[in-house]
Amino acid sequence: MRERDELTLSHRIDGYLEDLFVPKDPVFEQALQEMARNGLPEINVSPNEGQLLYMLTKLSGARKVLEVGTLGAYSTIWIAKALPPEGRVITLEYSSKHAEVARRNLERAGLSDRVEVRVGAGLATLPKIAEAGEGPFDLFFIDADKPNYPGYLDWALKLSRPGSLILSDNLLRNGDVLNAGEPGSSEANEIIAGYNRQLATDPRLESIIIPLSRGHLDGLGVSVVRS
Ligand SMILES: C[S@@+](CC[C@H](N)C(=O)[O-])C[C@H]1O[C@@H](n2cnc3c(N)ncnc32)[C@H](O)[C@@H]1O
């Protein structure tokens, strides 16, 4: 199959899955509109990946969730909707502008009481969460600046318990990870390729990366902390 045909097919399959499986909840559309109105970048998870996050949260039975990288809280809403009534999410965001949009979106979604947005650099906030004894968390979603992924994983492991789920976004980089170690591979690419090797070999984890495609190929890392 030619590359362009593959791209068209991947878009069509993505639309097919979205039509079949993603609930038509206006809260998600309104969140995306609010993000666009405020000029936030379109780097949120796709609706299909949102539904996957929702399913994984439900399947894991998670009650306490820690997300790194809020943006406008689009992924946060998917995760929070899958929690039981007593469930809680702490989500970390560097940009105060993004955090403001996120809080408005969470308010409109009726989720402000179960989600707290904390502003600051993830690697500065995570030690405070540990010091305050707010762990362990049942589920982590890592989706912020790529060079700090290894640091976020270290903290996720410290703040986890056996059986916690660690989800990490954007691990395939449209196939760029295949070129790691070759001339032209960026520093961020090298870090993510190393991160993927850690997910595969770290004795504390059992992992897989689920490829996700909507024209652009990427992948969600799914790891379980071993007993
Ligand atoms: C890919 S977006 C998150 C998308 C969101 N999870 C979703 O799918 O709706 C990454 C976010 O991480 C934030 N970010 C970047 N560097 C950060 C850091 N050092 N600490 C915390 N957040 C950071 C960015 O401002 C941006 O809002």
GROMACS .gro file of N, CA and C in nm, residues 18-117:
model
  300
   18GLU      N    1  -1.389   0.630   1.639
   18GLU     CA    2  -1.447   0.741   1.718
   18GLU      C    3  -1.600   0.739   1.706
   19ASP      N    4  -1.650   0.721   1.582
   19ASP     CA    5  -1.797   0.718   1.563
   19ASP      C    6  -1.859   0.603   1.641
   20LEU      N    7  -1.789   0.488   1.641
   20LEU     CA    8  -1.846   0.370   1.706
   20LEU      C    9  -1.841   0.377   1.859
   21PHE      N   10  -1.727   0.424   1.912
   21PHE     CA   11  -1.702   0.400   2.056
   21PHE      C   12  -1.699   0.524   2.144
   22VAL      N   13  -1.677   0.642   2.086
   22VAL     CA   14  -1.659   0.759   2.173
   22VAL      C   15  -1.793   0.825   2.199
   23PRO      N   16  -1.834   0.834   2.327
   23PRO     CA   17  -1.965   0.892   2.358
   23PRO      C   18  -1.973   1.038   2.314
   24LYS      N   19  -2.091   1.078   2.269
   24LYS     CA   20  -2.107   1.218   2.221
   24LYS      C   21  -2.143   1.305   2.341
   25ASP      N   22  -2.046   1.328   2.429
   25ASP     CA   23  -2.068   1.409   2.549
   25ASP      C   24  -2.021   1.551   2.518
   26PRO      N   25  -2.114   1.650   2.524
   26PRO     CA   26  -2.076   1.787   2.485
   26PRO      C   27  -1.964   1.846   2.572
   27VAL      N   28  -1.943   1.791   2.692
   27VAL     CA   29  -1.838   1.842   2.780
   27VAL      C   30  -1.701   1.839   2.710
   28PHE      N   31  -1.675   1.735   2.631
   28PHE     CA   32  -1.545   1.724   2.565
   28PHE      C   33  -1.531   1.828   2.454
   29GLU      N   34  -1.637   1.844   2.376
   29GLU     CA   35  -1.637   1.943   2.266
   29GLU      C   36  -1.619   2.083   2.324
   30GLN      N   37  -1.691   2.112   2.434
   30GLN     CA   38  -1.682   2.244   2.497
   30GLN      C   39  -1.541   2.269   2.551
   31ALA      N   40  -1.479   2.165   2.606
   31ALA     CA   41  -1.343   2.180   2.659
   31ALA      C   42  -1.246   2.215   2.545
   32LEU      N   43  -1.260   2.147   2.431
   32LEU     CA   44  -1.172   2.174   2.317
   32LEU      C   45  -1.196   2.314   2.264
   33GLN      N   46  -1.323   2.357   2.261
   33GLN     CA   47  -1.355   2.492   2.213
   33GLN      C   48  -1.294   2.598   2.304
   34GLU      N   49  -1.303   2.577   2.434
   34GLU     CA   50  -1.246   2.671   2.531
   34GLU      C   51  -1.093   2.679   2.513
   35MET      N   52  -1.031   2.565   2.487
   35MET     CA   53  -0.887   2.563   2.466
   35MET      C   54  -0.850   2.642   2.340
   36ALA      N   55  -0.928   2.622   2.233
   36ALA     CA   56  -0.901   2.692   2.106
   36ALA      C   57  -0.922   2.842   2.124
   37ARG      N   58  -1.031   2.879   2.192
   37ARG     CA   59  -1.061   3.023   2.216
   37ARG      C   60  -0.947   3.091   2.290
   38ASN      N   61  -0.878   3.018   2.375
   38ASN     CA   62  -0.771   3.077   2.455
   38ASN      C   63  -0.632   3.055   2.393
   39GLY      N   64  -0.631   3.001   2.272
   39GLY     CA   65  -0.504   2.987   2.200
   39GLY      C   66  -0.413   2.878   2.254
   40LEU      N   67  -0.468   2.776   2.323
   40LEU     CA   68  -0.384   2.666   2.370
   40LEU      C   69  -0.347   2.576   2.251
   41PRO      N   70  -0.227   2.520   2.253
   41PRO     CA   71  -0.188   2.434   2.140
   41PRO      C   72  -0.272   2.306   2.134
   42GLU      N   73  -0.290   2.255   2.014
   42GLU     CA   74  -0.373   2.133   1.997
   42GLU      C   75  -0.285   2.010   2.019
   43ILE      N   76  -0.244   1.990   2.144
   43ILE     CA   77  -0.156   1.876   2.174
   43ILE      C   78  -0.219   1.785   2.278
   44ASN      N   79  -0.351   1.794   2.290
   44ASN     CA   80  -0.426   1.705   2.380
   44ASN      C   81  -0.435   1.565   2.316
   45VAL      N   82  -0.471   1.467   2.398
   45VAL     CA   83  -0.494   1.332   2.344
   45VAL      C   84  -0.614   1.338   2.248
   46SER      N   85  -0.623   1.241   2.160
   46SER     CA   86  -0.736   1.234   2.066
   46SER      C   87  -0.859   1.179   2.140
   47PRO      N   88  -0.979   1.196   2.084
   47PRO     CA   89  -1.097   1.135   2.147
   47PRO      C   90  -1.081   0.984   2.168
   48ASN      N   91  -1.024   0.914   2.072
   48ASN     CA   92  -1.007   0.769   2.089
   48ASN      C   93  -0.910   0.737   2.203
   49GLU      N   94  -0.803   0.816   2.212
   49GLU     CA   95  -0.709   0.792   2.323
   49GLU      C   96  -0.775   0.830   2.455
   50GLY      N   97  -0.860   0.934   2.453
   50GLY     CA   98  -0.936   0.970   2.574
   50GLY      C   99  -1.022   0.854   2.620
   51GLN      N  100  -1.089   0.791   2.525
   51GLN     CA  101  -1.174   0.675   2.559
   51GLN      C  102  -1.087   0.560   2.613
   52LEU      N  103  -0.965   0.544   2.556
   52LEU     CA  104  -0.874   0.441   2.606
   52LEU      C  105  -0.831   0.472   2.750
   53LEU      N  106  -0.800   0.600   2.778
   53LEU     CA  107  -0.763   0.639   2.915
   53LEU      C  108  -0.879   0.610   3.010
   54TYR      N  109  -1.000   0.642   2.965
   54TYR     CA  110  -1.121   0.617   3.045
   54TYR      C  111  -1.132   0.468   3.077
   55MET      N  112  -1.116   0.385   2.975
   55MET     CA  113  -1.128   0.239   2.993
   55MET      C  114  -1.020   0.186   3.090
   56LEU      N  115  -0.896   0.233   3.070
   56LEU     CA  116  -0.787   0.183   3.155
   56LEU      C  117  -0.808   0.226   3.300
   57THR      N  118  -0.859   0.348   3.319
   57THR     CA  119  -0.885   0.397   3.455
   57THR      C  120  -0.991   0.309   3.521
   58LYS      N  121  -1.099   0.283   3.444
   58LYS     CA  122  -1.208   0.199   3.498
   58LYS      C  123  -1.157   0.059   3.530
   59LEU      N  124  -1.086  -0.001   3.432
   59LEU     CA  125  -1.039  -0.139   3.448
   59LEU      C  126  -0.946  -0.154   3.569
   60SER      N  127  -0.867  -0.050   3.595
   60SER     CA  128  -0.770  -0.059   3.704
   60SER      C  129  -0.837  -0.038   3.840
   61GLY      N  130  -0.961   0.013   3.840
   61GLY     CA  131  -1.029   0.042   3.967
   61GLY      C  132  -0.964   0.157   4.042
   62ALA      N  133  -0.892   0.244   3.969
   62ALA     CA  134  -0.817   0.352   4.035
   62ALA      C  135  -0.909   0.447   4.111
   63ARG      N  136  -0.859   0.498   4.225
   63ARG     CA  137  -0.927   0.602   4.303
   63ARG      C  138  -0.842   0.728   4.311
   64LYS      N  139  -0.709   0.709   4.318
   64LYS     CA  140  -0.620   0.825   4.329
   64LYS      C  141  -0.531   0.832   4.206
   65VAL      N  142  -0.539   0.945   4.135
   65VAL     CA  143  -0.466   0.958   4.008
   65VAL      C  144  -0.376   1.081   4.013
   66LEU      N  145  -0.258   1.066   3.954
   66LEU     CA  146  -0.165   1.179   3.940
   66LEU      C  147  -0.132   1.195   3.792
   67GLU      N  148  -0.162   1.313   3.739
   67GLU     CA  149  -0.133   1.342   3.597
   67GLU      C  150  -0.024   1.449   3.591
   68VAL      N  151   0.071   1.432   3.499
   68VAL     CA  152   0.173   1.535   3.477
   68VAL      C  153   0.151   1.589   3.336
   69GLY      N  154   0.109   1.715   3.325
   69GLY     CA  155   0.079   1.777   3.195
   69GLY      C  156  -0.071   1.788   3.175
   70THR      N  157  -0.129   1.902   3.222
   70THR     CA  158  -0.275   1.918   3.221
   70THR      C  159  -0.327   1.976   3.091
   71LEU      N  160  -0.256   2.075   3.038
   71LEU     CA  161  -0.304   2.159   2.926
   71LEU      C  162  -0.442   2.214   2.964
   72GLY      N  163  -0.547   2.187   2.887
   72GLY     CA  164  -0.680   2.239   2.921
   72GLY      C  165  -0.767   2.137   2.992
   73ALA      N  166  -0.707   2.032   3.046
   73ALA     CA  167  -0.776   1.927   3.124
   73ALA      C  168  -0.861   1.834   3.038
   74TYR      N  169  -0.832   1.828   2.907
   74TYR     CA  170  -0.910   1.736   2.822
   74TYR      C  171  -0.889   1.591   2.868
   75SER      N  172  -0.762   1.547   2.877
   75SER     CA  173  -0.737   1.409   2.924
   75SER      C  174  -0.782   1.391   3.068
   76THR      N  175  -0.765   1.499   3.148
   76THR     CA  176  -0.805   1.492   3.290
   76THR      C  177  -0.954   1.458   3.302
   77ILE      N  178  -1.034   1.520   3.216
   77ILE     CA  179  -1.179   1.496   3.222
   77ILE      C  180  -1.210   1.350   3.188
   78TRP      N  181  -1.143   1.296   3.086
   78TRP     CA  182  -1.165   1.154   3.052
   78TRP      C  183  -1.135   1.065   3.172
   79ILE      N  184  -1.021   1.092   3.238
   79ILE     CA  185  -0.979   1.007   3.350
   79ILE      C  186  -1.074   1.027   3.469
   80ALA      N  187  -1.105   1.153   3.500
   80ALA     CA  188  -1.187   1.182   3.619
   80ALA      C  189  -1.327   1.121   3.605
   81LYS      N  190  -1.378   1.119   3.482
   81LYS     CA  191  -1.512   1.063   3.461
   81LYS      C  192  -1.517   0.912   3.487
   82ALA      N  193  -1.402   0.848   3.483
   82ALA     CA  194  -1.399   0.702   3.503
   82ALA      C  195  -1.382   0.664   3.650
   83LEU      N  196  -1.364   0.764   3.737
   83LEU     CA  197  -1.338   0.735   3.879
   83LEU      C  198  -1.469   0.715   3.955
   84PRO      N  199  -1.463   0.638   4.064
   84PRO     CA  200  -1.581   0.630   4.152
   84PRO      C  201  -1.601   0.766   4.221
   85PRO      N  202  -1.718   0.787   4.285
   85PRO     CA  203  -1.748   0.919   4.343
   85PRO      C  204  -1.641   0.971   4.438
   86GLU      N  205  -1.574   0.881   4.509
   86GLU     CA  206  -1.472   0.928   4.605
   86GLU      C  207  -1.335   0.946   4.539
   87GLY      N  208  -1.327   0.922   4.409
   87GLY     CA  209  -1.199   0.930   4.337
   87GLY      C  210  -1.145   1.072   4.331
   88ARG      N  211  -1.011   1.085   4.326
   88ARG     CA  212  -0.948   1.217   4.321
   88ARG      C  213  -0.834   1.218   4.218
   89VAL      N  214  -0.816   1.332   4.153
   89VAL     CA  215  -0.704   1.351   4.060
   89VAL      C  216  -0.626   1.475   4.102
   90ILE      N  217  -0.494   1.462   4.107
   90ILE     CA  218  -0.407   1.580   4.114
   90ILE      C  219  -0.341   1.591   3.978
   91THR      N  220  -0.349   1.709   3.915
   91THR     CA  221  -0.288   1.723   3.783
   91THR      C  222  -0.192   1.840   3.786
   92LEU      N  223  -0.071   1.820   3.730
   92LEU     CA  224   0.037   1.918   3.741
   92LEU      C  225   0.057   1.991   3.609
   93GLU      N  226   0.065   2.123   3.616
   93GLU     CA  227   0.078   2.203   3.495
   93GLU      C  228   0.173   2.319   3.519
   94TYR      N  229   0.265   2.337   3.425
   94TYR     CA  230   0.366   2.443   3.438
   94TYR      C  231   0.306   2.581   3.411
   95SER      N  232   0.220   2.590   3.312
   95SER     CA  233   0.168   2.720   3.267
   95SER      C  234   0.044   2.762   3.345
   96SER      N  235   0.049   2.881   3.406
   96SER     CA  236  -0.068   2.926   3.482
   96SER      C  237  -0.184   2.957   3.387
   97LYS      N  238  -0.153   2.997   3.264
   97LYS     CA  239  -0.261   3.022   3.167
   97LYS      C  240  -0.334   2.890   3.135
   98HIS      N  241  -0.257   2.784   3.109
   98HIS     CA  242  -0.320   2.654   3.080
   98HIS      C  243  -0.404   2.608   3.200
   99ALA      N  244  -0.347   2.631   3.320
   99ALA     CA  245  -0.416   2.586   3.442
   99ALA      C  246  -0.551   2.658   3.458
  100GLU      N  247  -0.555   2.787   3.424
  100GLU     CA  248  -0.681   2.863   3.434
  100GLU      C  249  -0.787   2.806   3.340
  101VAL      N  250  -0.745   2.778   3.217
  101VAL     CA  251  -0.840   2.720   3.120
  101VAL      C  252  -0.886   2.583   3.171
  102ALA      N  253  -0.791   2.506   3.224
  102ALA     CA  254  -0.824   2.372   3.276
  102ALA      C  255  -0.927   2.381   3.387
  103ARG      N  256  -0.907   2.476   3.478
  103ARG     CA  257  -1.001   2.489   3.592
  103ARG      C  258  -1.140   2.524   3.542
  104ARG      N  259  -1.149   2.613   3.442
  104ARG     CA  260  -1.281   2.648   3.386
  104ARG      C  261  -1.347   2.526   3.324
  105ASN      N  262  -1.266   2.447   3.250
  105ASN     CA  263  -1.321   2.327   3.185
  105ASN      C  264  -1.368   2.224   3.288
  106LEU      N  265  -1.293   2.212   3.396
  106LEU     CA  266  -1.331   2.115   3.501
  106LEU      C  267  -1.458   2.160   3.572
  107GLU      N  268  -1.469   2.291   3.592
  107GLU     CA  269  -1.588   2.348   3.655
  107GLU      C  270  -1.711   2.316   3.567
  108ARG      N  271  -1.697   2.343   3.438
  108ARG     CA  272  -1.811   2.320   3.347
  108ARG      C  273  -1.846   2.172   3.341
  109ALA      N  274  -1.745   2.086   3.355
  109ALA     CA  275  -1.770   1.941   3.350
  109ALA      C  276  -1.823   1.888   3.483
  110GLY      N  277  -1.835   1.976   3.584
  110GLY     CA  278  -1.884   1.932   3.716
  110GLY      C  279  -1.782   1.845   3.788
  111LEU      N  280  -1.651   1.868   3.761
  111LEU     CA  281  -1.549   1.780   3.819
  111LEU      C  282  -1.453   1.854   3.913
  112SER      N  283  -1.483   1.980   3.943
  112SER     CA  284  -1.390   2.060   4.025
  112SER      C  285  -1.369   2.000   4.163
  113ASP      N  286  -1.470   1.931   4.214
  113ASP     CA  287  -1.458   1.875   4.349
  113ASP      C  288  -1.368   1.752   4.353
  114ARG      N  289  -1.342   1.692   4.238
  114ARG     CA  290  -1.256   1.572   4.243
  114ARG      C  291  -1.121   1.590   4.174
  115VAL      N  292  -1.097   1.709   4.114
  115VAL     CA  293  -0.968   1.733   4.047
  115VAL      C  294  -0.904   1.860   4.101
  116GLU      N  295  -0.776   1.850   4.134
  116GLU     CA  296  -0.700   1.967   4.177
  116GLU      C  297  -0.588   1.993   4.077
  117VAL      N  298  -0.585   2.116   4.024
  117VAL     CA  299  -0.478   2.154   3.930
  117VAL      C  300  -0.369   2.226   4.011
   0.00000   0.00000   0.00000
